[in-house]
Amino acid sequence: AYRHALTEAGLPDERAVPFVRTVVSYALGQSLAELSWTPASPDAADLAAILPPNAPDDLAPIAQWLCVECDMSEQFDLGITLMIRGLDATLAET
Protein backbone atom coordinates (compact mmCIF):
# COMPACT_ATOMS: atom_id res chain seq x y z
CA ALA A 1 0.00 0.00 0.00
CA TYR A 2 2.78 2.45 0.91
CA ARG A 3 4.79 1.57 -2.17
CA HIS A 4 1.70 2.10 -4.30
CA ALA A 5 1.04 5.51 -2.71
CA LEU A 6 4.63 6.54 -3.41
CA THR A 7 4.55 5.40 -7.02
CA GLU A 8 1.18 7.11 -7.50
CA ALA A 9 2.80 10.32 -6.20
CA GLY A 10 5.44 10.01 -8.91
CA LEU A 11 8.29 8.16 -7.21
CA PRO A 12 9.68 5.46 -9.52
CA ASP A 13 9.16 1.93 -8.17
CA GLU A 14 12.91 1.32 -7.91
CA ARG A 15 13.10 4.28 -5.48
CA ALA A 16 9.82 3.61 -3.64
CA VAL A 17 10.94 0.28 -2.20
CA PRO A 18 14.17 1.67 -0.68
CA PHE A 19 12.20 4.62 0.72
CA VAL A 20 9.71 2.32 2.47
CA ARG A 21 12.63 0.22 3.75
CA THR A 22 14.26 3.39 5.10
CA VAL A 23 11.12 4.48 6.95
CA VAL A 24 10.69 1.01 8.49
CA SER A 25 14.37 0.91 9.52
CA TYR A 26 14.09 4.40 10.99
CA ALA A 27 11.01 3.49 13.04
CA LEU A 28 12.67 0.32 14.36
CA GLY A 29 15.88 2.18 15.14
CA GLN A 30 14.02 4.93 16.98
CA SER A 31 12.16 2.31 19.00
CA LEU A 32 15.40 0.63 20.00
CA ALA A 33 17.00 3.98 20.82
CA GLU A 34 14.09 4.93 23.05
CA LEU A 35 14.35 1.63 24.91
CA SER A 36 18.14 1.86 25.20
CA TRP A 37 18.68 5.54 25.86
CA THR A 38 16.09 6.15 28.54
CA PRO A 39 17.63 5.09 31.83
CA ALA A 40 15.45 4.60 34.89
CA SER A 41 17.40 7.30 36.68
CA PRO A 42 18.78 9.85 34.19
CA ASP A 43 21.66 11.03 36.31
CA ALA A 44 25.16 11.69 34.95
CA ALA A 45 26.65 9.71 37.85
CA ASP A 46 24.50 6.71 36.89
CA LEU A 47 25.70 6.97 33.31
CA ALA A 48 29.31 7.20 34.46
CA ALA A 49 28.81 4.04 36.52
CA ILE A 50 27.85 1.97 33.47
CA LEU A 51 30.65 3.25 31.25
CA PRO A 52 33.86 1.22 30.98
CA PRO A 53 36.50 2.19 33.57
CA ASN A 54 38.91 3.36 30.88
CA ALA A 55 36.31 5.58 29.15
CA PRO A 56 37.37 9.20 28.60
CA ASP A 57 36.26 11.60 31.34
CA ASP A 58 34.11 13.61 28.95
CA LEU A 59 32.09 10.59 27.77
CA ALA A 60 29.50 10.67 30.60
CA PRO A 61 28.46 14.30 29.94
CA ILE A 62 28.24 13.55 26.21
CA ALA A 63 26.09 10.47 26.90
CA GLN A 64 23.89 12.57 29.20
CA TRP A 65 23.44 15.20 26.50
CA LEU A 66 22.94 12.75 23.65
CA CYS A 67 20.89 10.01 25.27
CA VAL A 68 19.13 11.36 28.34
CA GLU A 69 18.42 15.01 27.63
CA CYS A 70 16.35 14.10 24.61
CA ASP A 71 12.63 14.25 23.96
CA MET A 72 12.24 11.06 21.95
CA SER A 73 8.92 12.22 20.44
CA GLU A 74 10.52 15.40 19.16
CA GLN A 75 13.48 13.40 17.88
CA PHE A 76 11.17 11.01 16.02
CA ASP A 77 9.19 13.91 14.52
CA LEU A 78 12.41 15.58 13.36
CA GLY A 79 13.50 12.44 11.53
CA ILE A 80 10.12 12.02 9.86
CA THR A 81 10.14 15.68 8.83
CA LEU A 82 13.59 15.30 7.30
CA MET A 83 12.53 12.18 5.40
CA ILE A 84 9.41 13.93 4.09
CA ARG A 85 11.52 16.88 2.93
CA GLY A 86 13.86 14.47 1.19
CA LEU A 87 10.93 12.72 -0.46
CA ASP A 88 9.48 16.07 -1.54
CA ALA A 89 12.83 17.05 -3.05
CA THR A 90 13.08 13.70 -4.82
CA LEU A 91 9.56 14.02 -6.23
CA ALA A 92 10.37 17.54 -7.43
CA GLU A 93 13.31 16.13 -9.38
CA THR A 94 11.22 13.47 -11.16
mmCIF file of N, CA and C in Angstrom:
data_model
loop_
_atom_site.group_PDB
_atom_site.id
_atom_site.type_symbol
_atom_site.label_atom_id
_atom_site.label_comp_id
_atom_site.label_asym_id
_atom_site.label_seq_id
_atom_site.Cartn_x
_atom_site.Cartn_y
_atom_site.Cartn_z
ATOM 1 N N ALA A 1 0.824 -1.195 0.000
ATOM 2 C CA ALA A 1 0.000 0.000 0.000
ATOM 3 C C ALA A 1 0.870 1.262 0.000
ATOM 4 N N TYR A 2 1.908 1.271 0.849
ATOM 5 C CA TYR A 2 2.776 2.448 0.911
ATOM 6 C C TYR A 2 3.549 2.619 -0.393
ATOM 7 N N ARG A 3 4.050 1.503 -0.906
ATOM 8 C CA ARG A 3 4.785 1.568 -2.171
ATOM 9 C C ARG A 3 3.880 2.098 -3.271
ATOM 10 N N HIS A 4 2.648 1.642 -3.293
ATOM 11 C CA HIS A 4 1.700 2.102 -4.305
ATOM 12 C C HIS A 4 1.447 3.604 -4.158
ATOM 13 N N ALA A 5 1.271 4.072 -2.931
ATOM 14 C CA ALA A 5 1.042 5.510 -2.705
ATOM 15 C C ALA A 5 2.231 6.320 -3.199
ATOM 16 N N LEU A 6 3.432 5.821 -2.963
ATOM 17 C CA LEU A 6 4.627 6.543 -3.406
ATOM 18 C C LEU A 6 4.745 6.557 -4.924
ATOM 19 N N THR A 7 4.460 5.432 -5.556
ATOM 20 C CA THR A 7 4.547 5.399 -7.018
ATOM 21 C C THR A 7 3.431 6.235 -7.642
ATOM 22 N N GLU A 8 2.269 6.256 -7.018
ATOM 23 C CA GLU A 8 1.180 7.108 -7.505
ATOM 24 C C GLU A 8 1.548 8.588 -7.387
ATOM 25 N N ALA A 9 2.360 8.929 -6.384
ATOM 26 C CA ALA A 9 2.798 10.319 -6.198
ATOM 27 C C ALA A 9 3.899 10.700 -7.177
ATOM 28 N N GLY A 10 4.435 9.708 -7.903
ATOM 29 C CA GLY A 10 5.436 10.010 -8.909
ATOM 30 C C GLY A 10 6.816 9.450 -8.622
ATOM 31 N N LEU A 11 6.985 8.745 -7.528
ATOM 32 C CA LEU A 11 8.285 8.155 -7.214
ATOM 33 C C LEU A 11 8.431 6.858 -7.996
ATOM 34 N N PRO A 12 9.493 6.707 -8.774
ATOM 35 C CA PRO A 12 9.679 5.457 -9.524
ATOM 36 C C PRO A 12 9.735 4.262 -8.568
ATOM 37 N N ASP A 13 9.227 3.134 -9.006
ATOM 38 C CA ASP A 13 9.160 1.933 -8.169
ATOM 39 C C ASP A 13 10.521 1.561 -7.595
ATOM 40 N N GLU A 14 11.575 1.702 -8.399
ATOM 41 C CA GLU A 14 12.912 1.324 -7.908
ATOM 42 C C GLU A 14 13.392 2.231 -6.772
ATOM 43 N N ARG A 15 12.762 3.386 -6.590
ATOM 44 C CA ARG A 15 13.103 4.281 -5.483
ATOM 45 C C ARG A 15 12.080 4.185 -4.350
ATOM 46 N N ALA A 16 10.866 3.728 -4.658
ATOM 47 C CA ALA A 16 9.816 3.610 -3.640
ATOM 48 C C ALA A 16 10.159 2.525 -2.622
ATOM 49 N N VAL A 17 10.624 1.389 -3.101
ATOM 50 C CA VAL A 17 10.941 0.280 -2.200
ATOM 51 C C VAL A 17 12.038 0.672 -1.211
ATOM 52 N N PRO A 18 13.161 1.249 -1.649
ATOM 53 C CA PRO A 18 14.167 1.671 -0.677
ATOM 54 C C PRO A 18 13.647 2.741 0.290
ATOM 55 N N PHE A 19 12.759 3.605 -0.171
ATOM 56 C CA PHE A 19 12.204 4.622 0.724
ATOM 57 C C PHE A 19 11.376 3.965 1.828
ATOM 58 N N VAL A 20 10.513 3.019 1.461
ATOM 59 C CA VAL A 20 9.714 2.316 2.466
ATOM 60 C C VAL A 20 10.639 1.578 3.434
ATOM 61 N N ARG A 21 11.670 0.926 2.905
ATOM 62 C CA ARG A 21 12.628 0.218 3.750
ATOM 63 C C ARG A 21 13.313 1.184 4.716
ATOM 64 N N THR A 22 13.627 2.382 4.257
ATOM 65 C CA THR A 22 14.264 3.389 5.101
ATOM 66 C C THR A 22 13.342 3.826 6.231
ATOM 67 N N VAL A 23 12.077 4.060 5.919
ATOM 68 C CA VAL A 23 11.116 4.475 6.948
ATOM 69 C C VAL A 23 10.948 3.377 7.997
ATOM 70 N N VAL A 24 10.835 2.137 7.554
ATOM 71 C CA VAL A 24 10.693 1.015 8.491
ATOM 72 C C VAL A 24 11.942 0.902 9.367
ATOM 73 N N SER A 25 13.117 0.982 8.758
ATOM 74 C CA SER A 25 14.369 0.907 9.523
ATOM 75 C C SER A 25 14.469 2.046 10.523
ATOM 76 N N TYR A 26 14.057 3.237 10.102
ATOM 77 C CA TYR A 26 14.086 4.399 10.991
ATOM 78 C C TYR A 26 13.181 4.171 12.193
ATOM 79 N N ALA A 27 11.961 3.707 11.945
ATOM 80 C CA ALA A 27 11.014 3.485 13.039
ATOM 81 C C ALA A 27 11.540 2.432 14.008
ATOM 82 N N LEU A 28 12.107 1.351 13.484
ATOM 83 C CA LEU A 28 12.672 0.319 14.357
ATOM 84 C C LEU A 28 13.861 0.858 15.146
ATOM 85 N N GLY A 29 14.721 1.601 14.469
ATOM 86 C CA GLY A 29 15.883 2.178 15.140
ATOM 87 C C GLY A 29 15.486 3.151 16.234
ATOM 88 N N GLN A 30 14.495 3.988 15.967
ATOM 89 C CA GLN A 30 14.021 4.932 16.980
ATOM 90 C C GLN A 30 13.436 4.193 18.172
ATOM 91 N N SER A 31 12.720 3.110 17.909
ATOM 92 C CA SER A 31 12.158 2.313 19.001
ATOM 93 C C SER A 31 13.259 1.732 19.872
ATOM 94 N N LEU A 32 14.275 1.189 19.234
ATOM 95 C CA LEU A 32 15.402 0.632 19.996
ATOM 96 C C LEU A 32 16.151 1.726 20.761
ATOM 97 N N ALA A 33 16.321 2.877 20.147
ATOM 98 C CA ALA A 33 17.000 3.981 20.822
ATOM 99 C C ALA A 33 16.216 4.420 22.048
ATOM 100 N N GLU A 34 14.907 4.501 21.909
ATOM 101 C CA GLU A 34 14.089 4.926 23.052
ATOM 102 C C GLU A 34 14.194 3.923 24.192
ATOM 103 N N LEU A 35 14.207 2.649 23.869
ATOM 104 C CA LEU A 35 14.353 1.626 24.907
ATOM 105 C C LEU A 35 15.746 1.653 25.535
ATOM 106 N N SER A 36 16.757 1.918 24.730
ATOM 107 C CA SER A 36 18.141 1.864 25.196
ATOM 108 C C SER A 36 18.600 3.134 25.880
ATOM 109 N N TRP A 37 18.132 4.271 25.430
ATOM 110 C CA TRP A 37 18.676 5.543 25.864
ATOM 111 C C TRP A 37 17.916 6.187 26.998
ATOM 112 N N THR A 38 16.877 5.557 27.476
ATOM 113 C CA THR A 38 16.088 6.150 28.542
ATOM 114 C C THR A 38 16.335 5.382 29.827
ATOM 115 N N PRO A 39 17.340 5.802 30.583
ATOM 116 C CA PRO A 39 17.629 5.094 31.826
ATOM 117 C C PRO A 39 16.546 5.359 32.866
ATOM 118 N N ALA A 40 16.439 4.438 33.819
ATOM 119 C CA ALA A 40 15.447 4.603 34.887
ATOM 120 C C ALA A 40 15.742 5.847 35.715
ATOM 121 N N SER A 41 17.009 6.125 35.899
ATOM 122 C CA SER A 41 17.404 7.298 36.677
ATOM 123 C C SER A 41 18.391 8.106 35.843
ATOM 124 N N PRO A 42 17.906 9.116 35.110
ATOM 125 C CA PRO A 42 18.780 9.853 34.187
ATOM 126 C C PRO A 42 19.731 10.805 34.895
ATOM 127 N N ASP A 43 20.694 10.252 35.560
ATOM 128 C CA ASP A 43 21.663 11.034 36.310
ATOM 129 C C ASP A 43 23.039 10.788 35.703
ATOM 130 N N ALA A 44 23.826 11.828 35.554
ATOM 131 C CA ALA A 44 25.158 11.687 34.949
ATOM 132 C C ALA A 44 26.015 10.696 35.720
ATOM 133 N N ALA A 45 25.870 10.660 37.038
ATOM 134 C CA ALA A 45 26.653 9.711 37.847
ATOM 135 C C ALA A 45 26.251 8.279 37.505
ATOM 136 N N ASP A 46 24.952 8.052 37.273
ATOM 137 C CA ASP A 46 24.501 6.714 36.893
ATOM 138 C C ASP A 46 25.074 6.314 35.544
ATOM 139 N N LEU A 47 25.110 7.262 34.607
ATOM 140 C CA LEU A 47 25.701 6.969 33.312
ATOM 141 C C LEU A 47 27.183 6.662 33.448
ATOM 142 N N ALA A 48 27.877 7.425 34.256
ATOM 143 C CA ALA A 48 29.308 7.198 34.457
ATOM 144 C C ALA A 48 29.555 5.814 35.039
ATOM 145 N N ALA A 49 28.643 5.339 35.889
ATOM 146 C CA ALA A 49 28.806 4.036 36.522
ATOM 147 C C ALA A 49 28.704 2.888 35.526
ATOM 148 N N ILE A 50 27.994 3.067 34.429
ATOM 149 C CA ILE A 50 27.852 1.971 33.472
ATOM 150 C C ILE A 50 28.861 2.042 32.331
ATOM 151 N N LEU A 51 29.625 3.136 32.287
ATOM 152 C CA LEU A 51 30.653 3.248 31.254
ATOM 153 C C LEU A 51 31.875 2.420 31.646
ATOM 154 N N PRO A 52 32.640 1.964 30.676
ATOM 155 C CA PRO A 52 33.857 1.216 30.981
ATOM 156 C C PRO A 52 34.816 2.062 31.829
ATOM 157 N N PRO A 53 35.595 1.436 32.687
ATOM 158 C CA PRO A 53 36.500 2.185 33.569
ATOM 159 C C PRO A 53 37.528 3.036 32.816
ATOM 160 N N ASN A 54 37.906 2.613 31.636
ATOM 161 C CA ASN A 54 38.912 3.362 30.876
ATOM 162 C C ASN A 54 38.285 4.360 29.896
ATOM 163 N N ALA A 55 36.987 4.625 30.032
ATOM 164 C CA ALA A 55 36.309 5.585 29.146
ATOM 165 C C ALA A 55 36.836 6.988 29.423
ATOM 166 N N PRO A 56 36.930 7.815 28.399
ATOM 167 C CA PRO A 56 37.373 9.196 28.604
ATOM 168 C C PRO A 56 36.448 9.935 29.578
ATOM 169 N N ASP A 57 37.024 10.867 30.332
ATOM 170 C CA ASP A 57 36.263 11.603 31.344
ATOM 171 C C ASP A 57 35.079 12.363 30.756
ATOM 172 N N ASP A 58 35.193 12.801 29.524
ATOM 173 C CA ASP A 58 34.113 13.606 28.949
ATOM 174 C C ASP A 58 33.004 12.765 28.310
ATOM 175 N N LEU A 59 33.097 11.440 28.390
ATOM 176 C CA LEU A 59 32.088 10.589 27.768
ATOM 177 C C LEU A 59 30.753 10.625 28.512
ATOM 178 N N ALA A 60 30.759 10.646 29.833
ATOM 179 C CA ALA A 60 29.500 10.671 30.602
ATOM 180 C C ALA A 60 28.675 11.921 30.295
ATOM 181 N N PRO A 61 29.271 13.127 30.289
ATOM 182 C CA PRO A 61 28.456 14.302 29.942
ATOM 183 C C PRO A 61 27.921 14.251 28.513
ATOM 184 N N ILE A 62 28.702 13.674 27.593
ATOM 185 C CA ILE A 62 28.235 13.551 26.210
ATOM 186 C C ILE A 62 27.063 12.565 26.147
ATOM 187 N N ALA A 63 27.175 11.450 26.859
ATOM 188 C CA ALA A 63 26.090 10.468 26.895
ATOM 189 C C ALA A 63 24.839 11.081 27.521
ATOM 190 N N GLN A 64 25.016 11.883 28.553
ATOM 191 C CA GLN A 64 23.895 12.566 29.198
ATOM 192 C C GLN A 64 23.198 13.482 28.183
ATOM 193 N N TRP A 65 23.970 14.261 27.483
ATOM 194 C CA TRP A 65 23.436 15.203 26.503
ATOM 195 C C TRP A 65 22.756 14.484 25.350
ATOM 196 N N LEU A 66 23.422 13.440 24.829
ATOM 197 C CA LEU A 66 22.936 12.750 23.648
ATOM 198 C C LEU A 66 21.760 11.819 23.942
ATOM 199 N N CYS A 67 21.851 11.090 25.031
ATOM 200 C CA CYS A 67 20.891 10.012 25.273
ATOM 201 C C CYS A 67 19.792 10.352 26.274
ATOM 202 N N VAL A 68 20.095 11.136 27.265
ATOM 203 C CA VAL A 68 19.128 11.363 28.336
ATOM 204 C C VAL A 68 18.363 12.658 28.131
ATOM 205 N N GLU A 69 19.064 13.708 27.788
ATOM 206 C CA GLU A 69 18.419 15.009 27.633
ATOM 207 C C GLU A 69 17.812 15.119 26.231
ATOM 208 N N CYS A 70 16.928 14.194 25.940
ATOM 209 C CA CYS A 70 16.353 14.096 24.605
ATOM 210 C C CYS A 70 14.867 13.776 24.731
ATOM 211 N N ASP A 71 14.059 14.561 24.060
ATOM 212 C CA ASP A 71 12.635 14.253 23.956
ATOM 213 C C ASP A 71 12.487 13.327 22.753
ATOM 214 N N MET A 72 12.256 12.056 23.024
ATOM 215 C CA MET A 72 12.241 11.064 21.953
ATOM 216 C C MET A 72 11.123 11.318 20.950
ATOM 217 N N SER A 73 10.002 11.891 21.382
ATOM 218 C CA SER A 73 8.924 12.215 20.440
ATOM 219 C C SER A 73 9.363 13.310 19.480
ATOM 220 N N GLU A 74 10.012 14.335 20.023
ATOM 221 C CA GLU A 74 10.524 15.403 19.163
ATOM 222 C C GLU A 74 11.577 14.866 18.208
ATOM 223 N N GLN A 75 12.435 13.982 18.706
ATOM 224 C CA GLN A 75 13.480 13.398 17.877
ATOM 225 C C GLN A 75 12.878 12.593 16.735
ATOM 226 N N PHE A 76 11.843 11.807 17.043
ATOM 227 C CA PHE A 76 11.171 11.010 16.016
ATOM 228 C C PHE A 76 10.536 11.928 14.974
ATOM 229 N N ASP A 77 9.837 12.965 15.437
ATOM 230 C CA ASP A 77 9.195 13.912 14.520
ATOM 231 C C ASP A 77 10.210 14.596 13.609
ATOM 232 N N LEU A 78 11.357 14.953 14.168
ATOM 233 C CA LEU A 78 12.405 15.581 13.362
ATOM 234 C C LEU A 78 12.844 14.653 12.233
ATOM 235 N N GLY A 79 13.079 13.397 12.557
ATOM 236 C CA GLY A 79 13.501 12.441 11.531
ATOM 237 C C GLY A 79 12.455 12.254 10.451
ATOM 238 N N ILE A 80 11.190 12.158 10.842
ATOM 239 C CA ILE A 80 10.118 12.015 9.863
ATOM 240 C C ILE A 80 10.049 13.255 8.971
ATOM 241 N N THR A 81 10.160 14.432 9.594
ATOM 242 C CA THR A 81 10.139 15.683 8.827
ATOM 243 C C THR A 81 11.265 15.713 7.806
ATOM 244 N N LEU A 82 12.459 15.305 8.220
ATOM 245 C CA LEU A 82 13.591 15.296 7.300
ATOM 246 C C LEU A 82 13.377 14.302 6.154
ATOM 247 N N MET A 83 12.793 13.147 6.460
ATOM 248 C CA MET A 83 12.527 12.180 5.396
ATOM 249 C C MET A 83 11.472 12.709 4.431
ATOM 250 N N ILE A 84 10.445 13.372 4.956
ATOM 251 C CA ILE A 84 9.413 13.935 4.085
ATOM 252 C C ILE A 84 10.009 15.011 3.186
ATOM 253 N N ARG A 85 10.866 15.849 3.751
ATOM 254 C CA ARG A 85 11.522 16.876 2.927
ATOM 255 C C ARG A 85 12.374 16.238 1.834
ATOM 256 N N GLY A 86 13.057 15.172 2.188
ATOM 257 C CA GLY A 86 13.861 14.469 1.186
ATOM 258 C C GLY A 86 12.990 13.849 0.114
ATOM 259 N N LEU A 87 11.854 13.294 0.511
ATOM 260 C CA LEU A 87 10.932 12.718 -0.463
ATOM 261 C C LEU A 87 10.374 13.827 -1.356
ATOM 262 N N ASP A 88 9.981 14.948 -0.754
ATOM 263 C CA ASP A 88 9.482 16.074 -1.544
ATOM 264 C C ASP A 88 10.512 16.533 -2.566
ATOM 265 N N ALA A 89 11.778 16.633 -2.140
ATOM 266 C CA ALA A 89 12.833 17.055 -3.050
ATOM 267 C C ALA A 89 13.022 16.024 -4.168
ATOM 268 N N THR A 90 12.934 14.750 -3.819
ATOM 269 C CA THR A 90 13.081 13.697 -4.823
ATOM 270 C C THR A 90 11.940 13.742 -5.830
ATOM 271 N N LEU A 91 10.714 13.953 -5.322
ATOM 272 C CA LEU A 91 9.561 14.020 -6.231
ATOM 273 C C LEU A 91 9.660 15.250 -7.136
ATOM 274 N N ALA A 92 10.206 16.337 -6.617
ATOM 275 C CA ALA A 92 10.367 17.542 -7.428
ATOM 276 C C ALA A 92 11.352 17.328 -8.570
ATOM 277 N N GLU A 93 12.317 16.431 -8.365
ATOM 278 C CA GLU A 93 13.312 16.134 -9.383
ATOM 279 C C GLU A 93 12.777 15.230 -10.479
ATOM 280 N N THR A 94 11.719 14.445 -10.171
ATOM 281 C CA THR A 94 11.217 13.474 -11.159
ATOM 282 C C THR A 94 10.153 14.058 -12.037
#
